[in-house]
Coordinates of N, CA and C in Angstrom, one line a residue:
M52 N 1.1 -0.8 0.1 CA -0.2 -0.3 0.0 C 1.0 1.5 0.0
R53 N 1.0 2.3 -0.8 CA 1.6 3.2 -1.4 C 1.2 4.9 0.3
C54 N 2.4 5.4 0.7 CA 1.8 6.4 1.6 C 1.7 7.1 1.7
P55 N 0.0 7.7 1.6 CA -0.3 8.8 1.2 C 0.2 10.4 1.5
F56 N 1.2 10.3 2.5 CA 1.9 11.5 2.9 C 3.7 11.5 2.2
C57 N 4.0 10.4 2.1 CA 5.5 10.3 0.9 C 4.9 9.6 -0.7
G58 N 5.0 8.4 -0.7 CA 4.6 8.3 -1.8 C 4.8 6.5 -2.1
N59 N 5.9 6.2 -0.7 CA 6.6 4.8 -0.2 C 5.9 3.6 -0.6
V60 N 6.0 3.4 -1.0 CA 5.1 1.5 -1.6 C 5.1 0.8 -0.7
D61 N 6.2 1.6 0.1 CA 6.9 0.0 1.7 C 6.2 0.0 3.0
T62 N 5.4 0.5 3.2 CA 4.3 0.1 3.8 C 4.2 -0.7 5.0
Q63 N 4.6 -0.3 6.2 CA 4.3 -1.8 7.7 C 2.5 -1.8 8.2
V64 N 2.1 -3.4 8.3 CA 1.0 -3.5 8.6 C 1.0 -3.5 10.6
K65 N 0.5 -2.2 10.8 CA 0.6 -2.1 12.8 C -0.2 -3.0 12.8
D66 N -1.6 -3.6 13.1 CA -3.2 -3.6 12.9 C -3.6 -4.7 12.0
S67 N -3.9 -5.7 13.0 CA -6.0 -6.0 11.4 C -7.1 -6.4 13.0
R68 N -8.4 -5.4 12.4 CA -9.3 -5.7 12.9 C -9.9 -6.0 12.2
P69 N -11.2 -6.5 12.1 CA -12.6 -7.0 12.1 C -13.6 -5.9 11.7
A70 N -14.2 -5.1 10.7 CA -14.7 -3.3 10.7 C -15.8 -4.2 10.6
E71 N -17.1 -2.6 10.1 CA -18.0 -2.9 10.0 C -18.7 -4.5 9.5
D72 N -18.9 -4.7 10.3 CA -20.1 -6.0 11.4 C -19.0 -6.8 10.5
H73 N -17.8 -7.3 10.0 CA -16.6 -8.7 10.6 C -17.1 -8.6 8.3
V74 N -17.8 -7.3 7.9 CA -17.6 -7.6 6.6 C -16.1 -6.6 5.6
A75 N -15.0 -5.7 6.2 CA -14.4 -5.3 5.9 C -13.2 -5.4 6.9
I76 N -12.1 -5.5 6.8 CA -11.1 -5.3 7.4 C -10.8 -3.9 7.6
R77 N -10.5 -4.0 9.2 CA -9.2 -2.2 9.0 C -8.0 -2.5 9.7
R78 N -6.5 -1.8 8.3 CA -6.0 -1.8 9.0 C -4.7 -0.7 9.4
R79 N -4.0 -0.7 10.5 CA -3.7 0.7 10.7 C -2.0 0.7 10.4
R80 N -1.7 1.6 9.6 CA -0.6 1.0 8.8 C 0.9 2.6 9.0
F81 N 2.0 2.1 8.9 CA 2.9 2.5 9.7 C 3.9 3.3 8.7
C82 N 5.4 4.3 7.6 CA 5.2 4.3 6.5 C 6.9 4.2 7.5
P83 N 8.1 3.2 7.1 CA 9.0 3.7 7.3 C 10.5 4.6 6.7
A84 N 9.6 5.7 5.6 CA 10.2 6.2 4.8 C 9.8 7.4 6.1
C85 N 8.6 8.0 6.1 CA 8.7 9.3 6.2 C 7.8 9.6 8.4
G86 N 7.8 7.9 8.5 CA 7.2 7.3 9.8 C 5.3 8.0 10.1
G87 N 5.1 8.2 9.0 CA 3.4 8.6 9.5 C 2.5 7.2 9.1
R88 N 1.5 7.3 9.8 CA 0.1 6.6 10.4 C -0.5 6.8 9.4
F89 N -1.4 5.3 8.7 CA -3.3 6.3 8.5 C -3.7 4.5 8.2
T90 N -4.8 4.2 8.1 CA -5.3 3.7 8.3 C -6.2 3.4 6.5
T91 N -6.0 2.5 6.2 CA -6.7 1.3 5.5 C -7.9 0.3 5.9
Y92 N -9.0 0.4 4.3 CA -9.9 -0.8 5.3 C -10.2 -1.2 4.1
E93 N -10.2 -3.4 3.9 CA -10.3 -3.7 2.4 C -11.5 -4.4 2.3
R94 N -12.1 -4.2 1.3 CA -13.7 -4.8 1.5 C -13.4 -6.6 0.7
V95 N -14.2 -7.3 0.4 CA -15.0 -8.0 -0.1 C -15.1 -7.9 -1.6
Q96 N -14.9 -7.8 -3.0 CA -15.8 -7.2 -3.9 C -15.5 -8.4 -5.0
L97 N -17.1 -8.5 -5.0 CA -17.6 -9.6 -6.1 C -17.5 -8.7 -7.5
R98 N -17.4 -8.5 -7.9 CA -17.5 -7.8 -9.0 C -17.4 -5.8 -9.0
D99 N -17.0 -6.1 -10.4 CA -16.6 -4.4 -10.7 C -17.8 -4.3 -11.7
L100 N -19.1 -2.5 -10.2 CA -19.6 -3.1 -11.2 C -19.5 -1.0 -11.8
V101 N -20.6 -0.5 -13.0 CA -20.7 0.1 -13.8 C -22.1 1.1 -13.6
V102 N -21.7 2.1 -13.2 CA -22.7 2.8 -13.3 C -23.0 3.3 -14.4
V103 N -24.9 3.3 -14.6 CA -25.0 3.3 -16.0 C -26.2 5.2 -16.2
K104 N -26.4 5.9 -16.9 CA -26.4 6.8 -16.1 C -28.3 7.5 -16.6
S105 N -29.0 8.3 -16.2 CA -29.9 8.2 -17.7 C -29.2 8.7 -18.1
S106 N -28.4 9.4 -18.2 CA -28.1 9.8 -19.8 C -27.1 8.6 -20.7
G107 N -27.3 7.9 -20.3 CA -26.5 6.8 -20.9 C -24.9 6.9 -20.8
K108 N -24.2 8.1 -19.9 CA -23.0 7.7 -19.8 C -22.3 6.8 -18.5
R109 N -21.6 5.9 -19.1 CA -21.2 4.7 -18.1 C -20.7 5.5 -17.4
E110 N -20.1 4.6 -16.1 CA -19.2 5.1 -15.1 C -18.4 4.1 -13.4
P111 N -17.5 3.6 -13.6 CA -17.3 2.7 -11.9 C -18.1 3.1 -11.3
F112 N -18.8 1.8 -10.5 CA -19.3 1.6 -9.7 C -18.5 2.9 -8.2
D113 N -19.2 4.0 -7.7 CA -17.9 4.5 -6.8 C -18.4 4.5 -4.8
R114 N -18.3 3.4 -4.0 CA -19.0 3.1 -2.9 C -18.7 4.3 -2.4
D115 N -17.6 5.2 -2.0 CA -17.3 6.8 -1.4 C -18.7 7.2 -1.8
K116 N -18.9 7.4 -3.2 CA -19.9 8.4 -4.2 C -21.3 8.7 -2.8
L117 N -21.4 6.6 -2.9 CA -22.7 6.8 -2.4 C -23.0 6.6 -0.6
E118 N -21.6 6.5 0.4 CA -21.4 6.8 1.4 C -21.4 8.0 1.2
R119 N -20.6 9.2 0.9 CA -20.6 10.4 0.7 C -22.1 11.1 1.0
S120 N -23.3 10.6 -0.5 CA -25.3 10.8 -0.3 C -26.2 10.6 0.8
V121 N -25.7 9.6 1.3 CA -26.0 8.9 2.9 C -25.8 9.3 3.6
R122 N -24.6 9.7 3.6 CA -24.1 10.3 5.5 C -24.7 11.7 5.5
I123 N -24.8 12.5 3.7 CA -25.5 13.5 4.4 C -27.1 13.6 4.3
A124 N -27.7 12.8 3.9 CA -28.9 12.6 3.1 C -28.9 12.4 5.3
M125 N -27.8 12.3 6.0 CA -28.6 11.3 7.7 C -27.8 12.4 8.7
Q126 N -27.3 13.7 8.0 CA -26.2 14.3 9.4 C -27.4 14.6 9.7
K127 N -26.5 15.5 11.0 CA -27.5 15.0 12.5 C -28.1 14.5 12.7
R128 N -28.7 13.4 12.0 CA -29.9 12.4 13.0 C -28.8 10.8 13.5
P129 N -30.5 10.9 14.3 CA -30.0 9.6 15.4 C -29.9 8.2 15.7
I130 N -28.5 8.2 14.2 CA -28.2 6.4 13.5 C -26.5 6.4 13.5
E131 N -26.3 5.7 13.9 CA -25.1 4.8 14.8 C -23.7 5.1 13.6
P132 N -23.0 5.4 14.0 CA -22.1 5.4 12.4 C -22.1 4.2 11.9
E133 N -21.9 2.9 12.7 CA -21.9 1.6 12.3 C -23.4 1.0 11.9
R134 N -24.4 1.2 11.7 CA -25.7 1.6 11.4 C -25.4 1.7 9.9
I135 N -24.6 2.7 9.4 CA -24.8 3.7 8.1 C -24.0 2.5 7.7
D136 N -23.2 2.1 8.3 CA -21.7 1.5 7.6 C -22.4 0.2 6.7
Q137 N -23.7 -0.4 8.4 CA -24.1 -1.9 7.1 C -24.9 -1.6 6.4
M138 N -25.8 -0.2 6.5 CA -26.2 -0.4 5.1 C -25.7 -0.4 4.1
L139 N -24.5 0.5 4.0 CA -23.6 0.2 3.2 C -23.0 -0.8 2.2
S140 N -23.2 -1.6 3.2 CA -22.6 -3.3 2.9 C -23.5 -3.6 2.4
G141 N -25.1 -3.5 2.6 CA -26.7 -4.1 2.6 C -26.3 -4.1 0.8
I142 N -26.6 -2.1 0.8 CA -26.8 -2.2 -0.5 C -25.5 -2.3 -1.8
V143 N -24.6 -2.2 -1.5 CA -23.2 -2.7 -2.3 C -23.8 -4.1 -2.7
R144 N -23.4 -4.9 -1.6 CA -23.7 -6.5 -1.5 C -25.4 -7.1 -2.3
R145 N -26.2 -6.6 -2.4 CA -27.1 -6.4 -3.4 C -27.4 -5.8 -4.3
L146 N -26.2 -5.1 -4.5 CA -26.1 -5.2 -5.9 C -25.5 -5.2 -6.9
E147 N -24.4 -6.3 -6.1 CA -23.6 -7.3 -6.9 C -23.9 -8.3 -7.0
S148 N -25.2 -8.2 -6.6 CA -25.7 -10.3 -6.2 C -26.9 -9.6 -7.6
L149 N -26.8 -8.3 -8.3 CA -28.3 -8.6 -9.0 C -27.7 -9.0 -10.0
G150 N -26.5 -10.0 -10.4 CA -25.8 -10.6 -11.8 C -25.6 -9.9 -12.9
D151 N -26.1 -8.7 -13.1 CA -25.5 -7.4 -13.8 C -24.6 -6.8 -13.3
T152 N -22.9 -6.4 -14.4 CA -22.3 -6.0 -13.9 C -22.8 -4.2 -14.0
D153 N -23.8 -3.7 -15.8 CA -24.4 -2.8 -14.9 C -25.4 -2.4 -14.8
V154 N -25.1 -1.2 -13.8 CA -26.7 -0.6 -13.4 C -26.6 0.3 -12.9
P155 N -28.4 0.0 -13.5 CA -28.5 2.2 -14.2 C -28.9 2.2 -12.3
S156 N -28.5 3.3 -12.6 CA -28.7 4.6 -12.4 C -29.8 5.0 -10.6
R157 N -31.2 4.5 -11.6 CA -31.8 4.9 -11.0 C -32.2 3.3 -10.6
L158 N -32.2 2.4 -10.5 CA -32.3 1.4 -9.5 C -31.3 1.9 -8.0
I159 N -29.7 2.3 -8.4 CA -29.0 2.4 -7.1 C -30.1 3.6 -6.4
G160 N -30.6 4.4 -6.8 CA -31.1 5.6 -6.0 C -32.6 5.2 -5.5
E161 N -33.6 3.6 -6.5 CA -34.4 3.0 -6.1 C -34.2 2.4 -4.1
I162 N -32.7 1.5 -4.0 CA -32.5 1.1 -3.1 C -32.0 1.1 -2.3
V163 N -31.4 2.8 -2.3 CA -31.4 4.1 -1.7 C -31.7 4.3 -0.5
M164 N -33.3 4.9 -0.9 CA -34.5 5.9 -0.8 C -35.5 4.1 -0.4
E165 N -34.9 3.1 -0.8 CA -36.3 2.0 0.2 C -35.1 1.9 1.4
T166 N -34.1 1.5 1.5 CA -33.9 1.2 2.7 C -33.7 2.3 3.6
L167 N -33.4 3.8 3.7 CA -33.9 5.0 4.1 C -35.3 4.9 5.2
A168 N -35.9 5.0 3.8 CA -37.3 4.7 4.3 C -37.3 3.8 5.5
R169 N -36.6 2.9 6.1 CA -36.5 2.1 6.7 C -36.3 1.6 8.4
I170 N -35.4 3.0 7.7 CA -34.0 3.4 8.8 C -35.0 5.0 9.6
D171 N -35.0 6.0 8.8 CA -35.2 7.2 8.7 C -36.4 8.1 7.8
T172 N -36.8 7.7 8.3 CA -37.7 9.2 7.4 C -37.2 9.9 7.4
V173 N -36.8 11.3 8.1 CA -36.5 12.3 7.7 C -35.5 12.6 6.5
A174 N -34.1 11.2 6.6 CA -33.3 11.3 6.1 C -34.0 10.9 4.6
Y175 N -34.5 10.0 5.4 CA -36.2 9.6 3.1 C -35.4 10.2 2.6
V176 N -36.7 11.4 2.8 CA -37.2 12.8 2.8 C -36.3 13.8 2.0
R177 N -34.8 13.6 2.8 CA -33.8 14.4 1.7 C -33.1 14.0 1.6
F178 N -33.1 12.9 0.9 CA -31.8 11.9 0.2 C -33.0 12.1 -1.8
A179 N -34.6 12.4 -0.9 CA -35.3 11.8 -2.0 C -36.1 13.5 -2.8
S180 N -35.5 14.5 -1.6 CA -35.3 15.7 -2.3 C -34.6 16.1 -3.1
V181 N -32.7 15.0 -3.4 CA -32.0 15.6 -4.1 C -32.1 14.5 -5.7
Y182 N -32.4 13.2 -5.2 CA -33.0 12.4 -6.8 C -34.0 12.5 -6.8
K183 N -34.3 13.1 -6.1 CA -36.3 13.8 -7.3 C -36.6 14.6 -7.9
N184 N -35.2 15.2 -7.6 CA -34.7 17.0 -7.8 C -35.6 18.3 -7.6
F185 N -36.3 17.9 -6.4 CA -37.7 18.5 -5.8 C -37.4 19.9 -6.0
Q186 N -37.7 20.7 -7.0 CA -37.8 22.7 -7.1 C -38.2 23.4 -5.8
A187 N -39.1 22.5 -5.6 CA -40.2 24.1 -4.9 C -40.8 23.4 -3.5
A188 N -41.5 24.3 -3.0 CA -42.2 23.4 -1.3 C -43.3 22.5 -1.5
D189 N -43.8 23.0 -2.7 CA -45.6 21.9 -3.0 C -44.7 20.5 -3.8
D190 N -43.4 20.2 -4.1 CA -42.9 18.5 -4.0 C -42.1 18.1 -3.0
F191 N -42.3 18.7 -1.5 CA -42.2 18.9 -1.1 C -43.3 18.2 -0.1
D192 N -44.0 18.6 -0.1 CA -45.2 18.7 1.0 C -46.6 16.8 -0.2
R193 N -45.9 17.3 -1.6 CA -46.7 16.5 -2.1 C -46.3 14.4 -1.7
F194 N -44.7 14.8 -1.9 CA -44.3 13.9 -0.9 C -44.3 12.8 -0.2
V195 N -44.3 13.8 0.8 CA -44.8 13.6 2.4 C -46.0 13.6 2.5
A196 N -47.3 14.0 2.0 CA -48.3 13.8 2.0 C -48.6 12.1 1.7
E197 N -47.7 11.5 0.4 CA -48.1 9.8 0.2 C -47.0 9.2 1.2
L198 N -46.3 9.9 2.1 CA -46.0 9.1 3.4 C -46.9 8.6 4.8
R199 N -47.2 9.8 4.1 CA -48.7 9.9 5.8 C -49.3 8.9 5.9
P200 N -50.1 8.3 6.2 CA -50.8 7.1 6.2 C -52.4 8.0 6.4
Q201 N -53.3 6.9 5.3 CA -54.4 7.8 4.4 C -55.1 7.2 5.5
T202 N -55.9 8.4 6.5 CA -57.8 8.0 7.4 C -58.4 8.3 6.8
A203 N -59.3 7.0 7.1 CA -61.0 6.5 7.0 C -61.7 7.6 7.7
P204 N -62.5 7.9 6.5 CA -63.6 9.1 6.7 C -64.2 8.9 7.8
E205 N -65.0 9.6 8.8 CA -65.8 10.2 9.6 C -66.8 9.8 9.1
E206 N -68.0 9.0 9.3 CA -69.6 9.1 9.5 C -70.4 9.7 10.3

């Protein structure tokens, strides 16, 4: 692993332990050239996924990009970081198990929204507002109205 500080390729692993509910390995590393210390994470990757945008553009799947968008939606919400990591790992596993390396961005958004809806409604609405490109307060009103249970008319 290349040192992020000096670029030395001969870094040493000082400590390894399971992370993210045993779906990743956290490694503390040391660079003998500059003395820098840093952490890396290793995850199993079943296949290289390619995201197919609605414009037709294709780009490699980036777990970090997914994580950033989910963490923004969950900002200041009472959700433990470990729960978010578990959720992200579950989404990635689900995408990898689809059987195809090409994944439409629309499908990724729907899976994220479905998962967020089960965990935190506020984060779900936040994510949906960006994903569905809300333009006005009315968009929020209609979306939130769909979330509310319908009450039976009184007789």
